[in-house]
XYZ file of C-alpha atoms in Angstrom:
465
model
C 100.233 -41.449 39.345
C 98.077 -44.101 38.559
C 98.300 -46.395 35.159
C 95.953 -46.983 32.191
C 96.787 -51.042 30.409
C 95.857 -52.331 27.637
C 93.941 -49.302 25.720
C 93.852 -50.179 22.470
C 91.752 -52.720 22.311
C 88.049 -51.184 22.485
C 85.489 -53.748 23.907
C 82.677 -55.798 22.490
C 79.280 -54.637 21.594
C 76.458 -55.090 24.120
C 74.619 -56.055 20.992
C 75.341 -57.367 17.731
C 76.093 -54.469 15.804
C 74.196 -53.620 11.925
C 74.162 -50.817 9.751
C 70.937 -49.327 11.507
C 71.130 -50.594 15.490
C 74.452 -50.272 17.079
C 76.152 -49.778 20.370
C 77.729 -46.562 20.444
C 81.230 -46.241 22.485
C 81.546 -42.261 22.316
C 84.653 -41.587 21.144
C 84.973 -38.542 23.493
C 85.089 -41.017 26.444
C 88.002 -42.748 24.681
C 89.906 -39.129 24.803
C 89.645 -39.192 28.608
C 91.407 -42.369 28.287
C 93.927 -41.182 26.479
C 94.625 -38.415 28.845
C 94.598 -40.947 31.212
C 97.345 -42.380 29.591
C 99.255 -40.158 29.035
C 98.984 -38.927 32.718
C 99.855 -42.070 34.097
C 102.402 -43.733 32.019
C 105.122 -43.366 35.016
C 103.584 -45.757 36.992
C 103.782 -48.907 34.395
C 107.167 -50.164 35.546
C 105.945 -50.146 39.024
C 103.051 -52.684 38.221
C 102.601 -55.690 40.969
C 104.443 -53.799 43.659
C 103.418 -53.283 47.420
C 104.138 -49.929 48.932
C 104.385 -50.349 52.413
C 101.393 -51.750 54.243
C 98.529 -50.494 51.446
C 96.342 -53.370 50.707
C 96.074 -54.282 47.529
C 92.411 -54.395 45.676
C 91.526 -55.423 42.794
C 88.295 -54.041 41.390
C 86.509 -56.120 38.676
C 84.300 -54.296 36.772
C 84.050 -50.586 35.487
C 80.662 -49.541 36.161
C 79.439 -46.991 38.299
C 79.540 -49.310 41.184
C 83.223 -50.737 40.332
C 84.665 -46.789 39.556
C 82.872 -45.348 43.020
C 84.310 -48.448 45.063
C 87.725 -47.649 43.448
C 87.552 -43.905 44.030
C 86.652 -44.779 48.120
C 89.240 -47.008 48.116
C 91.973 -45.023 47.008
C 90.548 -41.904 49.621
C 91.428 -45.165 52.236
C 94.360 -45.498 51.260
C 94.482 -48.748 49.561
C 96.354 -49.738 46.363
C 93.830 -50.312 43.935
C 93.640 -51.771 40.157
C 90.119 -51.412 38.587
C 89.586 -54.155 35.998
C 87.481 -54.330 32.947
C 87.117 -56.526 29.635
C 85.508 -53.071 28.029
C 85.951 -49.204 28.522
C 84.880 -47.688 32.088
C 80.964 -46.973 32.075
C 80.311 -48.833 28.550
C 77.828 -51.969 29.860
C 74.840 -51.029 32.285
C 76.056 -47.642 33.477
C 76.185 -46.330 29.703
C 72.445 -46.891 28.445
C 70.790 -45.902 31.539
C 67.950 -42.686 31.973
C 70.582 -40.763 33.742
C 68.185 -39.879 36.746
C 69.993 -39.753 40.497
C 66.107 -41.618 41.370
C 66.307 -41.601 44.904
C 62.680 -41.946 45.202
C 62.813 -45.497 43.234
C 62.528 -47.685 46.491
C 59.221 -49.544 44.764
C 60.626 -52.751 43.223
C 58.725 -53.899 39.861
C 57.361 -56.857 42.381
C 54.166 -55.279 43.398
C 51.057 -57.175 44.647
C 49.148 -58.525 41.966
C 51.942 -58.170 39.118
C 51.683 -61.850 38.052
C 47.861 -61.613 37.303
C 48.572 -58.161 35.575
C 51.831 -59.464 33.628
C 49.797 -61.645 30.559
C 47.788 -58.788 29.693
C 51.043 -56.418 30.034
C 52.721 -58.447 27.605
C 49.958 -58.352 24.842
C 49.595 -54.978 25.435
C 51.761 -53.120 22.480
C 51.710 -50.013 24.483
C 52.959 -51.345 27.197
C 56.668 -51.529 28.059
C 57.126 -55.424 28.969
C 58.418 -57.755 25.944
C 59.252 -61.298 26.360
C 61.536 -62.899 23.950
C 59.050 -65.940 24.311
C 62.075 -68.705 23.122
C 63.948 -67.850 26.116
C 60.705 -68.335 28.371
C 61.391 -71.747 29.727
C 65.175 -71.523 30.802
C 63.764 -68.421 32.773
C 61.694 -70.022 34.450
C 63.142 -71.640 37.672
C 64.447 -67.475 38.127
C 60.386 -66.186 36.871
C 59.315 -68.610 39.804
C 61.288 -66.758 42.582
C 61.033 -63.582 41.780
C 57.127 -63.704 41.166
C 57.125 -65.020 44.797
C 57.839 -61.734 46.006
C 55.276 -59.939 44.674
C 53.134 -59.454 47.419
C 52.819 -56.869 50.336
C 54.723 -57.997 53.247
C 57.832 -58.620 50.496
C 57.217 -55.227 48.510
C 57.326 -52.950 52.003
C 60.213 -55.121 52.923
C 62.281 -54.322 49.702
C 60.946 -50.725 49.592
C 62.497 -50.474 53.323
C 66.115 -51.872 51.954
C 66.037 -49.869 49.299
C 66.021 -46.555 50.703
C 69.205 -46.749 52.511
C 70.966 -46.973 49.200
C 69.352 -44.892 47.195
C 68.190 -42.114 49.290
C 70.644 -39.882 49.553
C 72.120 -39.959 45.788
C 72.475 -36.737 45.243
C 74.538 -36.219 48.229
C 76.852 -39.431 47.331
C 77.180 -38.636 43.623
C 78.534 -34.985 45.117
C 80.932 -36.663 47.797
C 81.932 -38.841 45.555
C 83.070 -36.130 42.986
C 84.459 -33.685 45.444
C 87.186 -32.255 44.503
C 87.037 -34.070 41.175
C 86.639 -33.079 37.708
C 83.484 -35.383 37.159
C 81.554 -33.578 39.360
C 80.613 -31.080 35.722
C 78.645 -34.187 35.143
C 76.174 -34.098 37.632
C 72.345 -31.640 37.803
C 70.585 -31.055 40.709
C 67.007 -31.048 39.308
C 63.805 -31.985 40.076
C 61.979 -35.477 38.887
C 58.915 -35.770 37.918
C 56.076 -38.270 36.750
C 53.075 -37.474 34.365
C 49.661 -38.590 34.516
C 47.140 -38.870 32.189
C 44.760 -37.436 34.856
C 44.534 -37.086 38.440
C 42.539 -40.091 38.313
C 45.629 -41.767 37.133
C 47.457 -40.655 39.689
C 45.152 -41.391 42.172
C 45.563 -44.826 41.184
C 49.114 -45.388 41.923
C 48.174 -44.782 44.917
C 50.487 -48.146 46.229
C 53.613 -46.832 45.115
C 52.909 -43.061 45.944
C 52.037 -44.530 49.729
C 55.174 -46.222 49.760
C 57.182 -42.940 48.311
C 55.893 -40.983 51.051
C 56.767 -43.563 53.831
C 60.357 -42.892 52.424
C 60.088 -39.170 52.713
C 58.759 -38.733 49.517
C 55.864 -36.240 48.907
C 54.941 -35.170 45.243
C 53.780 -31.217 44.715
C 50.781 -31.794 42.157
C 50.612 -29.953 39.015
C 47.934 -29.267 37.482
C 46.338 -26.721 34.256
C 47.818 -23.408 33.832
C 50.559 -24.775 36.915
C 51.368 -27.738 34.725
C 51.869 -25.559 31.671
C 53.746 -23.254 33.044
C 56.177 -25.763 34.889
C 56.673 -27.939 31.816
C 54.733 -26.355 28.800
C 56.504 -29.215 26.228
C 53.778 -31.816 28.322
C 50.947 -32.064 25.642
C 47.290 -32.191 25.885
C 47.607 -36.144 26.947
C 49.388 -35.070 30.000
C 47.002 -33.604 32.707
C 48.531 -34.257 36.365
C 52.573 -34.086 36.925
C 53.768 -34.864 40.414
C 56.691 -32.633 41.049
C 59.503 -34.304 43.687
C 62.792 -31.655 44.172
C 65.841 -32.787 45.796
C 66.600 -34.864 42.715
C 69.343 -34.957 39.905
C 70.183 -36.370 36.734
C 73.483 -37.053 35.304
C 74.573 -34.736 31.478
C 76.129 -38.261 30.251
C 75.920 -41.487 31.881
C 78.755 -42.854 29.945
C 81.174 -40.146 29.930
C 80.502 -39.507 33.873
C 81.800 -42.200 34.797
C 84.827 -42.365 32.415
C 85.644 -39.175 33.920
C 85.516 -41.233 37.391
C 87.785 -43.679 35.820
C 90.342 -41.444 34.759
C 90.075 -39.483 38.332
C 90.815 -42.487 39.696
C 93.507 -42.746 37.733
C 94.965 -39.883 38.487
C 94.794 -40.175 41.832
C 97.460 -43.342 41.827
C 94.718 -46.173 41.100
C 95.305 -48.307 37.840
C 92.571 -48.966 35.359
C 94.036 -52.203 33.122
C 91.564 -53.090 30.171
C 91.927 -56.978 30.509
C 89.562 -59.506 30.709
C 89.214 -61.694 34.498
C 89.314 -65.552 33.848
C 89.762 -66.971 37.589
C 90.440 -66.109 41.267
C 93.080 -68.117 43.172
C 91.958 -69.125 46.633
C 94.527 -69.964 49.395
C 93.788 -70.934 52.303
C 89.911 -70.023 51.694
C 91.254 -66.317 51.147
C 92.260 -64.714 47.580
C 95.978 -64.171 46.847
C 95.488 -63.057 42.960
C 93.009 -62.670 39.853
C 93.685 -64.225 36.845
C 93.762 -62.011 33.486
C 94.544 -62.344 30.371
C 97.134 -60.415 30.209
C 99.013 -62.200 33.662
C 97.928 -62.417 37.065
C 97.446 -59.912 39.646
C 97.812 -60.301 43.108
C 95.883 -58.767 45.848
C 94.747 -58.896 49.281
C 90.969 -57.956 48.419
C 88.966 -57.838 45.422
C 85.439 -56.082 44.455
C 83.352 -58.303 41.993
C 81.174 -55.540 40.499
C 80.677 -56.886 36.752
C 76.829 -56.437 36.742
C 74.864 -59.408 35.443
C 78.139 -61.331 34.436
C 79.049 -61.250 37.789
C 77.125 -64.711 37.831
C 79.931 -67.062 36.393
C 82.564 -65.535 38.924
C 80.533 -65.792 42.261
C 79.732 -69.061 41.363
C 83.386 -70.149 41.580
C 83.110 -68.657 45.101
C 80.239 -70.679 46.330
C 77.250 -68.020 44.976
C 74.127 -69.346 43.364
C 72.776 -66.067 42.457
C 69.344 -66.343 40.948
C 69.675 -63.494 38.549
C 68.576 -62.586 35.094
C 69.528 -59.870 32.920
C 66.415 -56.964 32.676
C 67.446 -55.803 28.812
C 66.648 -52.022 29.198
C 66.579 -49.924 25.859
C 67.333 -46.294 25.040
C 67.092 -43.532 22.414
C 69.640 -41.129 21.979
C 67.654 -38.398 20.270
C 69.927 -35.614 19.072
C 69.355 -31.892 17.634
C 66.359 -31.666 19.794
C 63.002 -29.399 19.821
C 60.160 -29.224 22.188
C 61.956 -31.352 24.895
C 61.252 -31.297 28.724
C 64.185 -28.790 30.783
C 63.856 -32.040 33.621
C 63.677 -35.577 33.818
C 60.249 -36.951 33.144
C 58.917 -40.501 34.375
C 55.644 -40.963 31.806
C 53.898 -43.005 33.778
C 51.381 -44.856 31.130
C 54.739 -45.871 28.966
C 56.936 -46.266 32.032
C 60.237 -44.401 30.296
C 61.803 -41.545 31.122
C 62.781 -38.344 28.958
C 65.899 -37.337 30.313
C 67.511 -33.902 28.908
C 71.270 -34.774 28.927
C 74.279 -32.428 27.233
C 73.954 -34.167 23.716
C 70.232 -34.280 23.501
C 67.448 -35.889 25.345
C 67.404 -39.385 26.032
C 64.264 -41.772 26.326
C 64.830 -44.696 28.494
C 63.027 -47.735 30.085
C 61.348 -50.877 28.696
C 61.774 -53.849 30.434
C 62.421 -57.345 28.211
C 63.209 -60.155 28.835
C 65.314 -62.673 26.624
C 68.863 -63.308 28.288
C 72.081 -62.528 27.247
C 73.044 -63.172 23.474
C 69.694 -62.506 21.930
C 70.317 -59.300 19.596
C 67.675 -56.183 20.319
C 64.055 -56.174 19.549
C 62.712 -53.477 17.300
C 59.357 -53.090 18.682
C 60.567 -51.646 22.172
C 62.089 -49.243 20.246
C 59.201 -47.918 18.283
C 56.955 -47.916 20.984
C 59.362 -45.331 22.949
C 59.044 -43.557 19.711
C 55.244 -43.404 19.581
C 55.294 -42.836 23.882
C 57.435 -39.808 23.237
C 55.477 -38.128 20.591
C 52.107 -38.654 22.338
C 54.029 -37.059 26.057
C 55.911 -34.222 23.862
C 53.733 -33.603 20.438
C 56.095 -30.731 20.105
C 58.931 -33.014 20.253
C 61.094 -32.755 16.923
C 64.537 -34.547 16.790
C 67.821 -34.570 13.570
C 69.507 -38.230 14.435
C 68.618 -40.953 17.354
C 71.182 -43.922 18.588
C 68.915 -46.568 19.614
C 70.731 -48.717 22.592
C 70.003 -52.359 24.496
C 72.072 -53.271 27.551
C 71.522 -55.734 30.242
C 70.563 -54.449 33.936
C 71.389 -57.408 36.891
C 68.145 -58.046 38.630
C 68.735 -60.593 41.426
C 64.835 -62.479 42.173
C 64.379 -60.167 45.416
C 65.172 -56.701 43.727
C 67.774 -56.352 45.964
C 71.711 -55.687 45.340
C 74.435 -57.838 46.646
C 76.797 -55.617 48.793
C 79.366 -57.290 51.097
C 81.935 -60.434 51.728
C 81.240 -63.904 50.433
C 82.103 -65.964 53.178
C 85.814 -64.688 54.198
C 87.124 -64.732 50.754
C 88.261 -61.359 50.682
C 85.968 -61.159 47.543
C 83.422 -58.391 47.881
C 80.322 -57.965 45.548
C 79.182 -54.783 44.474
C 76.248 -56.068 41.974
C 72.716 -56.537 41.401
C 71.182 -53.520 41.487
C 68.693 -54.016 38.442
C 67.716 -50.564 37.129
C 68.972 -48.275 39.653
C 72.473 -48.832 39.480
C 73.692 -45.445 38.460
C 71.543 -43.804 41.519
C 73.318 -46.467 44.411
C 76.551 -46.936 43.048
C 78.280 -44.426 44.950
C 76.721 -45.172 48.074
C 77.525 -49.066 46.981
C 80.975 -47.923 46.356
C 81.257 -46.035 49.753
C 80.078 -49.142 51.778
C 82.177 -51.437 49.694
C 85.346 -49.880 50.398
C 84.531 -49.305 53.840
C 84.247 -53.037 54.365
C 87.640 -53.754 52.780
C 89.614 -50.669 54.460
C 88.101 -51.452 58.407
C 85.961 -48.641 57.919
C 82.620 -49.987 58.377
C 79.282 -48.033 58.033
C 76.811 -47.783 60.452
C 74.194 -48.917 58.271
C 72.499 -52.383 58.507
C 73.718 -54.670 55.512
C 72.431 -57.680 56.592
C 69.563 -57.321 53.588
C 71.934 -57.002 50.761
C 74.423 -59.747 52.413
C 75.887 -61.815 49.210
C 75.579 -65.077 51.360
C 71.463 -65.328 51.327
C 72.725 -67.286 47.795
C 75.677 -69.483 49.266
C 75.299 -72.959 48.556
């Protein structure tokens, strides 16, 4: 059985924490924990050891993509410890919408975007803030990414993006098999509302990009759009339906269940926080913790957007910023949507989860240690009511976390040099839907598995130095 370290010490806030704006760490996720625990308490003693010729991994980082990369691993055969400063699925993987998006292949980097952004971000409707301060150390990043917003570099990313998120559904179900977690996940429909056909008609450069990915939307619209999702008020006049979807009942507590699966299939999860790697020979031996060192024969750096500091010790210079994402927990809900809805003039989604209904999106910009904004939250508020006039709700839990975006929208997935090190990172705001599949390809790498799939676009050493 596997072994839980280190427990009692609950992690930091994502944001500085005040009587009215908090991070929440559910305190049913800490229970699984604690099951955990007490399941795997037999193995404690046995901590550092090699049994037989199982390679030892160390996994760094208990996100989605860390926990699915652990889970593969262990199926391999490997002996794993999954490492995190905070509770599994607390950061990135916590605050997301929930949706298993495989349709989200259109990066934010469309043509025109940079001509579009100043009047975006004086718009307070729509869902862009700046945290104008932080503008000028952004820069040199703002430079690169805008670079990419063109044609030639959209299709490209589009085409690279599939592969990892097209199949979600399927992964999140192979990677649950067998597993309790699997309770977490609903095969549902998505779908995105329009002010009007006209609306629709033009997005007409993402929906032509959807449907080169296999992506057709059924169009609802009248008595059809009433009857599909009769919460949609009178503001809401064309809904593209897309089935083969999903959504996940609660983010967080998903993938705590992973962790603790993990854990009880013989993987460790130690609550610690990683300082250093040591390097011999070009190759790592051990990570250094805070609570000792651990040696391995692999390691996984999936830590999100504070992956940075780490790869950098390994020769990465990853241009990457943190895309703050907000979310409202709304609670003792009325006159919600029965499937995930994209509203397309406030760019959130309204995701109906097991504790309520959750409205998600917003991107902002403003780095790392700046506490949330308010007005992001209000205007998900006001974006809400005018989607769902129905919509009546007893408590909300607003949220801020930090998504990775790397400047060319697309993750980092494979070896730095021959380190050993693996990345498993970058994913900006689709993490949740390609973490399995990130996981899977991940573990592959490290066991002599290999996929069949073409990696070369997510390949960690486009950043070397």
């Amino acid at each position: 059985m596997g072994a839980v370290h280190g427990f009692e010490h609950v992690g930091p806030s994502l944001i500085p924490q005040s009587a009215d704006l908090r991070v929440h760490v559910c305190g049913a996720h800490a229970r699984v924990f604690q099951i955990a625990v007490a399941l795997n308490l037999c193995r404690m003693t046995c901590k550092g050891k090699r049994k037989g010729p199982m390679r030892k991994v160390i996994v760094i980082g208990a996100g989605i993509n860390g926990v699915s990369a652990a889970i593969w691993l262990r199926r391999m055969g490997a002996d794993v410890t999954l490492v995190d400063k905070g509770l599994p699925g607390q950061g990135a993987s916590f605050g997301n919408a929930g949706v298993l998006a495989a349709s989200a292949v259109v990066p934010l980097t469309t043509p025109g975007l940079m001509t579009k952004a100043p009047g975006m971000l004086l718009d307070s409707d729509f869902p862009l803030f700046m945290r104008w301060g932080y503008l000028p150390r952004m820069v040199p990043w703002l430079l690169r990414y805008a670079a990419h917003a063109n044609d030639r570099d959209t299709r490209r990313i589009a085409a690279a993006l599939l592969p990892v998120i097209g199949d979600t559904l399927d992964q999140h179900l192979a990677l649950t098999e067998g597993l309790p977690s699997r309770r977490f996940i609903a095969p549902s429909d998505y779908t995105f509302a329009y002010a009007s056909r006209a609306a629709f008609q033009a997005d007409r450069y993402t929906w032509d990009l959807r449907r080169s990915a296999g992506f057709e939307p059924k169009l609802l619209e009248g008595d059809a759009l009433r009857a599909y999702e009769p919460t949609l008020g009178s503001a809401i006049r064309c809904l593209g339906v897309l089935g083969g979807h999903g959504h996940i009942l609660d983010p967080g507590g998903y993938v705590a269940a992973l962790a603790a699966d993990f854990a009880a299939m013989g993987g460790t999860v130690m609550q610690t926080e990683v300082q250093d790697v040591t390097l011999e020979a070009g190759q790592i031996t051990e990570v250094l913790t805070s609570q000792g060192t651990l040696p391995c024969d692999a390691a996984v750096l999936s830590a999100g957007v504070w992956s940075g500091p780490l790869a950098r010790r390994l020769g990465l210079r990853v241009p990457m910023e943190s895309e703050r994402g907000y979310h409202l927990m709304l609670r003792g809900v009325s006159g919600g949507p029965k499937v995930p809805v994209m509203v397309e003039s406030g760019k959130f989604v309204a995701t109906p989860m097991a504790e309520g209904l959750r409205l998600a999106g917003i991107v902002e910009f403003g780095g790392l240690r700046a506490s949330a904004s308010r007005a992001p939250l209000e205007l998900l508020r006001r974006q809400a009511r005018r989607a769902f006039p129905g919509l009546t709700w007893q408590s909300e839990e607003p949220w801020m976390g930090h998504r990775p975006a790397p400047s060319d929208s697309l993750p980092l997935v494979g070896e730095i040099g021959k380190t050993g090190v693996f990345t498993a990172f970058g994913h900006h705001h689709i993490g949740l839907t390609g973490g399995p599949k990130t996981g899977r390809w991940v573990a592959g790498l490290i066991a002599g598995q290999p996929t069949n799939a073409d990696l070369a676009p997510y390949d960690p050493n486009r950043f070397r130095r």
